[in-house]
Amino acid sequence: MKKSKIYTIYIYFFGALGGLLFGYDTGVISGALLFITKEFNLTPTLEGLVVSSVMFGAILGSIISGPVSDRIGRKKLIFILGLIFTLSTIGSSWPPNISVMIISRLILGIAVGGASGMVPMYLAELSPANNRGAITAINSIMNTSGMLLAYIINYSLSHTGNWHLMLGFALIPSVLLSLGMIFMPESPKWLAQKKNITKAKNVLRLTHKDERAVEHEIFVMESLAKKEEKGEFLDIFKSWCRPIIFIGFMIAILQQLVGTNAILYYAPTILSQSGLGDSAAITSTVGIGTVNVIMTIVGVLLVDKIGRKKMLLTGSVGMGISLSIIGVAEFFPGNIGLIMILAMCLFMVSFSSTWGMITWVVLAEIFPLKIRGSAMGICTLGLWTTNAFISLLFPVFVEKLGTGTIFIIFAIVCGFSFYFVKTKLPETKGKTLEEIELDMRFGKSKIS
């Protein structure tokens, strides 16, 4: 029993490290960009490349991580991702020129994209059934905690302008992740698929409370392996699949199109241009990051009580109002920094508790088992691609159209997201995955 508790804590800790790295590496650039831009005299296009290179790498990482993990195992892949995190962090933190930085961040993105899906899946496959939902939620919380840590590091170093250390701090958790994975067990599900039932049982004994729970888990794995219907990629184009794929794909890209990454990645730049100094702009992101973490926790606590659909609709309204305030404020002269900070906090309250986490819940629920892997791959690809292009083009569009116009456009997208969820997305609260699959497959899902 003691051994089980020790290993459970150990597993959660290193799972959290993977989520922490994902959040830190995507959030730290927001503050570092101010000083990188000055040192290298970046154009808006190069600014966008520095930020978005991670996202373009993540597209590749999200595509290849699944097949690679099926071949070599979850544990080995996460260990390799830790090594990629470490080497690419060195390259992006102390580059001889901007080209090396962009290439290093592109490689870093491969690790980010791989970790975004692989770490929670690995933890879920290790954990008892009654704890899997909570573990997935912990990973989401750690993602936002990683972003908050990035904002705090940025703030603590803002008076020095040392962007090298801002980016380089990620070396600590990345090295720990690789070292920790050496002593982690392999996924029991992967071992069972490879017919290593004895090893799978031994791994389950590390995290399960009693032998009956272990035997039950093994029985379920073997039963699913025998009964699971083999799906093919072309199945996603069948008439009954297309509407489900469309809903999932739209939810995935709308999460990015509502403007969240413009705030997460460019908040200090926007606030600095609104009348705040560089240090004050970076300081304000600590508050925004804190709100992000707290409201993610609130969303985790409410999603099974209120329901996915109602929370997404509420989030769309809150985000639309906050983005409209930011957009309108930009058209008025004067120091509008305080208004921008409050509006960004309102946005994070609305986004983090709804679209930020519920998108992943919905995508995990609505797809039938037969096409789940392929469907998730398509939606994840759409999400990261949208993320990358917004990150790349935001500085360019701001230069051409102005910050106010861009945020008004984001607000209009929020209005569309409200309409789409209201008319297209069925509520899945309280239903088993099998019930959801039958409803979606045979057209019985209720839009309510």
CSV table of C-alpha atoms in Angstrom, one decimal, residues 30-430:
chain,number,residue,atom,x,y,z
A,30,SER,CA,5.4,36.9,-24.1
A,31,GLY,CA,7.8,38.8,-21.8
A,32,ALA,CA,11.1,37.8,-23.4
A,33,LEU,CA,9.9,39.1,-26.8
A,34,LEU,CA,10.1,42.7,-25.7
A,35,PHE,CA,13.9,42.4,-25.1
A,36,ILE,CA,14.5,40.0,-28.0
A,37,THR,CA,12.9,42.5,-30.4
A,38,LYS,CA,15.1,45.3,-29.2
A,39,GLU,CA,18.3,43.3,-29.3
A,40,PHE,CA,17.8,41.9,-32.8
A,41,ASN,CA,15.8,44.8,-34.2
A,42,LEU,CA,13.0,42.5,-35.2
A,43,THR,CA,10.5,43.4,-37.9
A,44,PRO,CA,6.8,42.5,-37.2
A,45,THR,CA,7.3,39.5,-39.5
A,46,LEU,CA,10.3,38.2,-37.6
A,47,GLU,CA,8.4,38.8,-34.3
A,48,GLY,CA,5.7,36.6,-35.5
A,49,LEU,CA,8.2,33.9,-36.6
A,50,VAL,CA,9.9,33.9,-33.2
A,51,VAL,CA,6.6,33.4,-31.4
A,52,SER,CA,4.9,31.0,-34.0
A,53,SER,CA,7.9,28.8,-34.7
A,54,VAL,CA,7.0,26.7,-31.6
A,55,MET,CA,3.5,26.3,-32.8
A,56,PHE,CA,4.6,25.2,-36.3
A,57,GLY,CA,6.9,22.6,-34.6
A,58,ALA,CA,4.0,21.5,-32.5
A,59,ILE,CA,2.0,20.7,-35.6
A,60,LEU,CA,4.7,18.1,-36.5
A,61,GLY,CA,5.0,16.9,-32.9
A,62,SER,CA,1.3,16.3,-32.5
A,63,ILE,CA,1.2,14.3,-35.8
A,64,ILE,CA,4.1,12.0,-35.2
A,65,SER,CA,3.9,11.4,-31.4
A,66,GLY,CA,1.0,9.0,-31.6
A,67,PRO,CA,2.4,6.5,-34.1
A,68,VAL,CA,5.9,6.8,-32.5
A,69,SER,CA,4.5,6.0,-29.0
A,70,ASP,CA,2.6,3.0,-30.4
A,71,ARG,CA,5.9,1.7,-31.8
A,72,ILE,CA,8.5,2.4,-29.0
A,73,GLY,CA,6.2,3.0,-26.0
A,74,ARG,CA,5.0,6.1,-24.0
A,75,LYS,CA,7.8,6.1,-21.5
A,76,LYS,CA,10.6,6.1,-24.1
A,77,LEU,CA,8.9,8.8,-26.2
A,78,ILE,CA,8.4,11.1,-23.2
A,79,PHE,CA,12.1,10.6,-22.2
A,80,ILE,CA,13.1,11.6,-25.8
A,81,LEU,CA,10.7,14.6,-25.6
A,82,GLY,CA,12.5,15.7,-22.4
A,83,LEU,CA,15.9,15.5,-24.3
A,84,ILE,CA,14.4,17.6,-27.1
A,85,PHE,CA,13.1,20.1,-24.6
A,86,THR,CA,16.6,20.4,-23.1
A,87,LEU,CA,18.7,20.7,-26.3
A,88,SER,CA,16.3,23.1,-28.0
A,89,THR,CA,16.0,25.3,-24.9
A,90,ILE,CA,19.8,25.7,-25.0
A,91,GLY,CA,19.7,26.6,-28.7
A,92,SER,CA,16.8,29.1,-28.3
A,93,SER,CA,18.1,30.7,-25.1
A,94,TRP,CA,21.7,31.4,-26.2
A,95,PRO,CA,21.6,31.6,-30.0
A,96,PRO,CA,24.3,33.3,-32.1
A,97,ASN,CA,21.7,34.9,-34.3
A,98,ILE,CA,18.0,35.1,-34.8
A,99,SER,CA,17.9,32.3,-37.4
A,100,VAL,CA,19.3,29.8,-34.9
A,101,MET,CA,16.7,30.9,-32.4
A,102,ILE,CA,13.8,30.4,-34.8
A,103,ILE,CA,15.1,26.9,-35.8
A,104,SER,CA,15.7,26.0,-32.1
A,105,ARG,CA,12.1,27.1,-31.2
A,106,LEU,CA,10.8,25.1,-34.2
A,107,ILE,CA,12.5,22.0,-32.7
A,108,LEU,CA,11.2,22.9,-29.3
A,109,GLY,CA,7.7,22.9,-30.7
A,110,ILE,CA,8.0,19.3,-31.7
A,111,ALA,CA,8.5,18.5,-28.0
A,112,VAL,CA,5.6,20.8,-27.0
A,113,GLY,CA,3.2,19.2,-29.5
A,114,GLY,CA,4.2,15.7,-28.5
A,115,ALA,CA,3.9,16.5,-24.8
A,116,SER,CA,0.5,18.2,-25.1
A,117,GLY,CA,-1.1,14.9,-26.0
A,118,MET,CA,1.3,12.2,-24.8
A,119,VAL,CA,1.7,13.2,-21.2
A,120,PRO,CA,-2.0,13.2,-20.2
A,121,MET,CA,-2.5,10.0,-22.2
A,122,TYR,CA,0.4,8.3,-20.4
A,123,LEU,CA,-0.9,9.3,-17.0
A,124,ALA,CA,-4.4,8.2,-17.9
A,125,GLU,CA,-3.2,4.7,-18.9
A,126,LEU,CA,-1.2,4.3,-15.7
A,127,SER,CA,-4.0,5.5,-13.3
A,128,PRO,CA,-7.0,3.7,-11.8
A,129,ALA,CA,-10.2,4.3,-13.6
A,130,ASN,CA,-11.8,6.3,-10.8
A,131,ASN,CA,-8.9,8.8,-10.9
A,132,ARG,CA,-8.4,9.3,-14.6
A,133,GLY,CA,-10.6,12.4,-14.9
A,134,ALA,CA,-8.9,14.1,-12.0
A,135,ILE,CA,-5.4,13.4,-13.5
A,136,THR,CA,-6.4,14.9,-16.8
A,137,ALA,CA,-7.6,18.0,-15.0
A,138,ILE,CA,-4.3,18.2,-13.0
A,139,ASN,CA,-2.5,18.2,-16.3
A,140,SER,CA,-4.6,21.2,-17.5
A,141,ILE,CA,-3.9,23.0,-14.2
A,142,MET,CA,-0.2,22.4,-14.6
A,143,ASN,CA,-0.3,23.8,-18.1
A,144,THR,CA,-1.6,27.1,-16.8
A,145,SER,CA,0.7,26.9,-13.8
A,146,GLY,CA,3.6,26.6,-16.2
A,147,MET,CA,2.4,29.8,-17.9
A,148,LEU,CA,2.2,31.6,-14.6
A,149,LEU,CA,5.7,30.4,-13.7
A,150,ALA,CA,6.9,31.9,-17.0
A,151,TYR,CA,5.2,35.2,-16.2
A,152,ILE,CA,6.8,35.3,-12.7
A,153,ILE,CA,10.3,34.5,-14.1
A,154,ASN,CA,9.8,37.2,-16.7
A,155,TYR,CA,8.8,39.7,-14.0
A,156,SER,CA,11.7,38.8,-11.8
A,157,LEU,CA,14.2,39.4,-14.7
A,158,SER,CA,12.4,42.3,-16.3
A,159,HIS,CA,14.6,44.9,-14.7
A,160,THR,CA,17.7,43.2,-16.2
A,161,GLY,CA,16.2,42.5,-19.6
A,162,ASN,CA,17.9,39.1,-19.5
A,163,TRP,CA,15.8,37.2,-22.0
A,164,HIS,CA,18.4,34.4,-22.1
A,165,LEU,CA,17.6,33.4,-18.5
A,166,MET,CA,13.9,33.8,-19.1
A,167,LEU,CA,14.0,31.2,-21.8
A,168,GLY,CA,16.8,29.1,-20.2
A,169,PHE,CA,15.0,28.5,-16.9
A,170,ALA,CA,13.1,25.7,-18.7
A,171,LEU,CA,16.3,23.7,-18.6
A,172,ILE,CA,15.6,22.8,-14.9
A,173,PRO,CA,12.3,21.0,-15.4
A,174,SER,CA,13.3,19.6,-18.8
A,175,VAL,CA,16.4,17.8,-17.3
A,176,LEU,CA,14.3,16.6,-14.4
A,177,LEU,CA,11.7,15.2,-16.8
A,178,SER,CA,14.2,13.1,-18.7
A,179,LEU,CA,15.9,11.9,-15.5
A,180,GLY,CA,12.6,11.1,-13.9
A,181,MET,CA,11.3,9.1,-16.8
A,182,ILE,CA,14.3,6.7,-16.5
A,183,PHE,CA,12.7,5.4,-13.3
A,184,MET,CA,9.0,5.6,-14.5
A,185,PRO,CA,7.1,2.4,-15.5
A,186,GLU,CA,5.9,1.8,-19.1
A,187,SER,CA,2.2,2.2,-19.9
A,188,PRO,CA,0.3,-1.0,-18.9
A,189,LYS,CA,-2.0,-0.5,-21.9
A,190,TRP,CA,1.0,-0.4,-24.3
A,191,LEU,CA,2.5,-3.5,-22.6
A,192,ALA,CA,-0.9,-5.3,-22.9
A,193,GLN,CA,-1.1,-4.4,-26.6
A,194,LYS,CA,2.4,-5.9,-27.0
A,195,LYS,CA,1.2,-9.1,-25.2
A,196,ASN,CA,3.3,-8.4,-22.1
A,197,ILE,CA,0.4,-9.1,-19.7
A,198,THR,CA,2.7,-10.0,-16.8
A,199,LYS,CA,4.6,-6.8,-17.0
A,200,ALA,CA,1.3,-4.9,-17.4
A,201,LYS,CA,0.1,-6.4,-14.2
A,202,ASN,CA,3.2,-5.5,-12.3
A,203,VAL,CA,2.9,-1.9,-13.5
A,204,LEU,CA,-0.8,-1.7,-12.4
A,205,ARG,CA,0.2,-3.0,-9.0
A,206,LEU,CA,2.2,0.2,-8.5
A,207,THR,CA,-0.8,2.5,-8.8
A,208,HIS,CA,-3.9,0.3,-7.9
A,209,LYS,CA,-5.0,-0.4,-4.4
A,210,ASP,CA,-5.6,-4.1,-4.5
A,211,GLU,CA,-5.2,-7.2,-6.7
A,212,ARG,CA,-8.8,-7.3,-7.6
A,213,ALA,CA,-8.6,-3.9,-9.2
A,214,VAL,CA,-5.5,-5.0,-11.1
A,215,GLU,CA,-7.3,-8.2,-12.4
A,216,HIS,CA,-10.3,-6.2,-13.4
A,217,GLU,CA,-8.2,-3.7,-15.3
A,218,ILE,CA,-6.3,-6.4,-17.1
A,219,PHE,CA,-9.7,-8.1,-18.0
A,220,VAL,CA,-11.0,-4.9,-19.5
A,221,MET,CA,-7.9,-4.4,-21.5
A,222,GLU,CA,-8.0,-7.9,-22.9
A,223,SER,CA,-11.7,-7.7,-23.6
A,224,LEU,CA,-11.4,-4.4,-25.5
A,225,ALA,CA,-8.5,-5.7,-27.5
A,226,LYS,CA,-10.6,-8.7,-28.6
A,227,LYS,CA,-13.8,-6.7,-29.3
A,228,GLU,CA,-12.5,-3.4,-30.6
A,229,GLU,CA,-13.7,-2.6,-34.1
A,230,LYS,CA,-10.8,-1.8,-36.3
A,231,GLY,CA,-11.2,1.6,-37.9
A,232,GLU,CA,-9.6,3.0,-41.0
A,233,PHE,CA,-8.7,6.6,-41.7
A,234,LEU,CA,-11.1,6.8,-44.6
A,235,ASP,CA,-14.0,6.0,-42.2
A,236,ILE,CA,-13.9,9.7,-41.2
A,237,PHE,CA,-15.3,10.6,-44.6
A,238,LYS,CA,-18.4,8.4,-44.3
A,239,SER,CA,-21.7,10.3,-44.2
A,240,TRP,CA,-22.5,9.6,-40.5
A,241,CYS,CA,-18.9,10.6,-39.5
A,242,ARG,CA,-18.6,13.9,-41.3
A,243,PRO,CA,-21.0,16.0,-39.1
A,244,ILE,CA,-19.2,14.8,-35.9
A,245,ILE,CA,-15.8,15.6,-37.4
A,246,PHE,CA,-17.0,19.0,-38.5
A,247,ILE,CA,-18.3,19.8,-35.0
A,248,GLY,CA,-15.0,18.7,-33.3
A,249,PHE,CA,-12.8,20.5,-35.9
A,250,MET,CA,-14.8,23.8,-35.5
A,251,ILE,CA,-14.6,23.6,-31.7
A,252,ALA,CA,-10.9,23.1,-31.9
A,253,ILE,CA,-10.1,26.0,-34.2
A,254,LEU,CA,-12.6,28.3,-32.6
A,255,GLN,CA,-10.7,27.9,-29.3
A,256,GLN,CA,-7.8,29.6,-31.1
A,257,LEU,CA,-9.7,32.0,-33.3
A,258,VAL,CA,-11.2,33.8,-30.2
A,259,GLY,CA,-7.9,35.6,-29.7
A,260,THR,CA,-6.5,33.8,-26.6
A,261,ASN,CA,-3.0,33.5,-28.0
A,262,ALA,CA,-2.9,37.2,-29.0
A,263,ILE,CA,-3.3,37.8,-25.2
A,264,LEU,CA,-1.1,35.0,-23.9
A,265,TYR,CA,1.8,35.6,-26.2
A,266,TYR,CA,1.6,39.4,-26.9
A,267,ALA,CA,0.1,40.8,-23.7
A,268,PRO,CA,3.3,42.6,-22.6
A,269,THR,CA,3.7,44.1,-26.1
A,270,ILE,CA,0.1,45.3,-26.2
A,271,LEU,CA,0.2,46.8,-22.7
A,272,SER,CA,3.5,48.4,-23.3
A,273,GLN,CA,2.1,50.1,-26.4
A,274,SER,CA,-0.9,51.2,-24.3
A,275,GLY,CA,1.1,53.5,-22.0
A,276,LEU,CA,2.7,51.1,-19.5
A,277,GLY,CA,6.4,50.7,-19.3
A,278,ASP,CA,8.0,47.3,-20.2
A,279,SER,CA,8.5,46.3,-16.6
A,280,ALA,CA,4.9,47.2,-15.6
A,281,ALA,CA,3.5,45.5,-18.7
A,282,ILE,CA,5.4,42.3,-17.7
A,283,THR,CA,4.3,42.6,-14.1
A,284,SER,CA,0.6,42.8,-15.2
A,285,THR,CA,0.9,39.4,-16.9
A,286,VAL,CA,1.6,37.8,-13.5
A,287,GLY,CA,-1.9,38.8,-12.5
A,288,ILE,CA,-3.3,37.6,-15.8
A,289,GLY,CA,-1.5,34.2,-15.3
A,290,THR,CA,-2.8,33.9,-11.8
A,291,VAL,CA,-6.4,34.4,-13.0
A,292,ASN,CA,-5.7,31.8,-15.7
A,293,VAL,CA,-4.7,29.1,-13.1
A,294,ILE,CA,-7.5,29.9,-10.6
A,295,MET,CA,-10.3,29.9,-13.3
A,296,THR,CA,-9.0,26.7,-14.8
A,297,ILE,CA,-9.5,25.1,-11.4
A,298,VAL,CA,-12.9,26.6,-11.1
A,299,GLY,CA,-13.8,25.2,-14.6
A,300,VAL,CA,-12.6,21.7,-13.5
A,301,LEU,CA,-14.9,21.9,-10.5
A,302,LEU,CA,-18.0,23.0,-12.5
A,303,VAL,CA,-17.8,21.2,-15.8
A,304,ASP,CA,-19.6,18.1,-14.6
A,305,LYS,CA,-22.2,20.1,-12.6
A,306,ILE,CA,-23.2,22.8,-15.1
A,307,GLY,CA,-22.5,21.0,-18.4
A,308,ARG,CA,-20.2,21.6,-21.3
A,309,LYS,CA,-22.6,23.6,-23.5
A,310,LYS,CA,-23.8,26.1,-21.0
A,311,MET,CA,-20.2,26.9,-19.9
A,312,LEU,CA,-19.0,27.3,-23.5
A,313,LEU,CA,-21.9,29.7,-24.2
A,314,THR,CA,-21.1,31.7,-21.1
A,315,GLY,CA,-17.5,31.8,-22.0
A,316,SER,CA,-18.3,33.1,-25.5
A,317,VAL,CA,-20.3,36.0,-24.0
A,318,GLY,CA,-17.6,37.0,-21.5
A,319,MET,CA,-14.8,36.8,-24.0
A,320,GLY,CA,-16.8,38.8,-26.6
A,321,ILE,CA,-17.4,41.6,-24.0
A,322,SER,CA,-13.8,41.8,-22.9
A,323,LEU,CA,-12.4,41.8,-26.4
A,324,SER,CA,-14.8,44.5,-27.4
A,325,ILE,CA,-13.6,46.6,-24.5
A,326,ILE,CA,-10.0,46.1,-25.6
A,327,GLY,CA,-10.8,46.9,-29.2
A,328,VAL,CA,-12.8,50.1,-28.5
A,329,ALA,CA,-10.3,51.4,-25.9
A,330,GLU,CA,-7.5,51.3,-28.6
A,331,PHE,CA,-9.4,53.9,-30.6
A,332,PHE,CA,-9.2,56.5,-27.8
A,333,PRO,CA,-6.0,58.4,-27.1
A,334,GLY,CA,-4.3,58.5,-23.7
A,335,ASN,CA,-3.0,56.0,-21.1
A,336,ILE,CA,-5.4,53.1,-21.3
A,337,GLY,CA,-3.1,50.5,-19.7
A,338,LEU,CA,-5.4,49.9,-16.6
A,339,ILE,CA,-8.5,49.4,-18.8
A,340,MET,CA,-6.5,46.9,-20.9
A,341,ILE,CA,-5.3,45.0,-17.9
A,342,LEU,CA,-8.9,44.7,-16.5
A,343,ALA,CA,-10.3,43.6,-19.8
A,344,MET,CA,-7.6,41.0,-20.3
A,345,CYS,CA,-8.3,39.6,-16.8
A,346,LEU,CA,-12.0,39.4,-17.7
A,347,PHE,CA,-11.0,37.6,-20.9
A,348,MET,CA,-8.9,35.0,-18.9
A,349,VAL,CA,-11.8,34.5,-16.4
A,350,SER,CA,-14.1,33.7,-19.3
A,351,PHE,CA,-11.7,31.7,-21.4
A,352,SER,CA,-9.8,29.6,-18.8
A,353,SER,CA,-12.9,28.3,-17.0
A,354,THR,CA,-14.6,27.4,-20.3
A,355,TRP,CA,-13.1,27.2,-23.8
A,356,GLY,CA,-9.6,26.7,-22.4
A,357,MET,CA,-10.2,23.4,-20.8
A,358,ILE,CA,-13.7,22.2,-22.0
A,359,THR,CA,-12.5,22.1,-25.6
A,360,TRP,CA,-10.4,19.1,-24.7
A,361,VAL,CA,-13.2,17.4,-22.8
A,362,VAL,CA,-15.6,17.8,-25.7
A,363,LEU,CA,-13.0,16.4,-28.2
A,364,ALA,CA,-12.4,13.4,-25.9
A,365,GLU,CA,-16.1,12.6,-25.7
A,366,ILE,CA,-17.8,13.2,-29.0
A,367,PHE,CA,-15.9,10.9,-31.4
A,368,PRO,CA,-16.8,7.2,-31.7
A,369,LEU,CA,-14.1,4.7,-30.7
A,370,LYS,CA,-13.7,3.5,-34.2
A,371,ILE,CA,-12.5,6.9,-35.5
A,372,ARG,CA,-11.3,8.5,-32.3
A,373,GLY,CA,-7.6,8.4,-33.0
A,374,SER,CA,-7.9,9.8,-36.6
A,375,ALA,CA,-10.5,12.4,-35.6
A,376,MET,CA,-8.5,13.6,-32.7
A,377,GLY,CA,-5.5,13.9,-35.0
A,378,ILE,CA,-7.4,16.0,-37.5
A,379,CYS,CA,-8.7,18.3,-34.7
A,380,THR,CA,-5.4,18.7,-33.0
A,381,LEU,CA,-3.7,19.5,-36.3
A,382,GLY,CA,-6.4,22.1,-37.0
A,383,LEU,CA,-5.9,23.6,-33.5
A,384,TRP,CA,-2.1,23.9,-33.7
A,385,THR,CA,-2.2,25.2,-37.3
A,386,THR,CA,-4.6,27.9,-36.3
A,387,ASN,CA,-2.5,28.7,-33.3
A,388,ALA,CA,0.6,29.0,-35.4
A,389,PHE,CA,-0.8,31.3,-38.0
A,390,ILE,CA,-2.4,33.6,-35.5
A,391,SER,CA,0.9,33.8,-33.6
A,392,LEU,CA,2.7,34.5,-36.9
A,393,LEU,CA,0.4,37.0,-38.4
A,394,PHE,CA,-0.8,38.9,-35.4
A,395,PRO,CA,2.1,41.5,-35.4
A,396,VAL,CA,1.7,41.9,-39.1
A,397,PHE,CA,-2.0,42.6,-39.0
A,398,VAL,CA,-1.6,44.9,-36.0
A,399,GLU,CA,0.8,47.0,-38.1
A,400,LYS,CA,-1.6,47.0,-41.1
A,401,LEU,CA,-5.0,47.3,-39.4
A,402,GLY,CA,-4.3,48.4,-35.8
A,403,THR,CA,-4.7,46.6,-32.5
A,404,GLY,CA,-8.3,47.9,-32.0
A,405,THR,CA,-9.5,46.5,-35.3
A,406,ILE,CA,-8.0,43.1,-34.7
A,407,PHE,CA,-9.6,42.7,-31.3
A,408,ILE,CA,-13.0,43.8,-32.7
A,409,ILE,CA,-12.6,41.0,-35.2
A,410,PHE,CA,-11.8,38.6,-32.4
A,411,ALA,CA,-15.0,39.8,-30.6
A,412,ILE,CA,-17.1,39.0,-33.7
A,413,VAL,CA,-15.6,35.5,-33.8
A,414,CYS,CA,-16.7,35.1,-30.2
A,415,GLY,CA,-20.2,35.9,-31.4
A,416,PHE,CA,-20.0,33.2,-34.0
A,417,SER,CA,-18.7,30.7,-31.5
A,418,PHE,CA,-21.8,31.4,-29.4
A,419,TYR,CA,-24.0,30.7,-32.4
A,420,PHE,CA,-22.1,27.5,-33.4
A,421,VAL,CA,-22.2,26.0,-29.9
A,422,LYS,CA,-25.9,26.9,-29.5
A,423,THR,CA,-27.0,25.4,-32.7
A,424,LYS,CA,-24.5,22.5,-33.4
A,425,LEU,CA,-23.0,21.1,-30.2
A,426,PRO,CA,-25.0,18.6,-28.3
A,427,GLU,CA,-24.7,18.4,-24.5
A,428,THR,CA,-22.7,15.4,-23.3
A,429,LYS,CA,-22.9,15.9,-19.5
A,430,GLY,CA,-23.9,12.8,-17.6
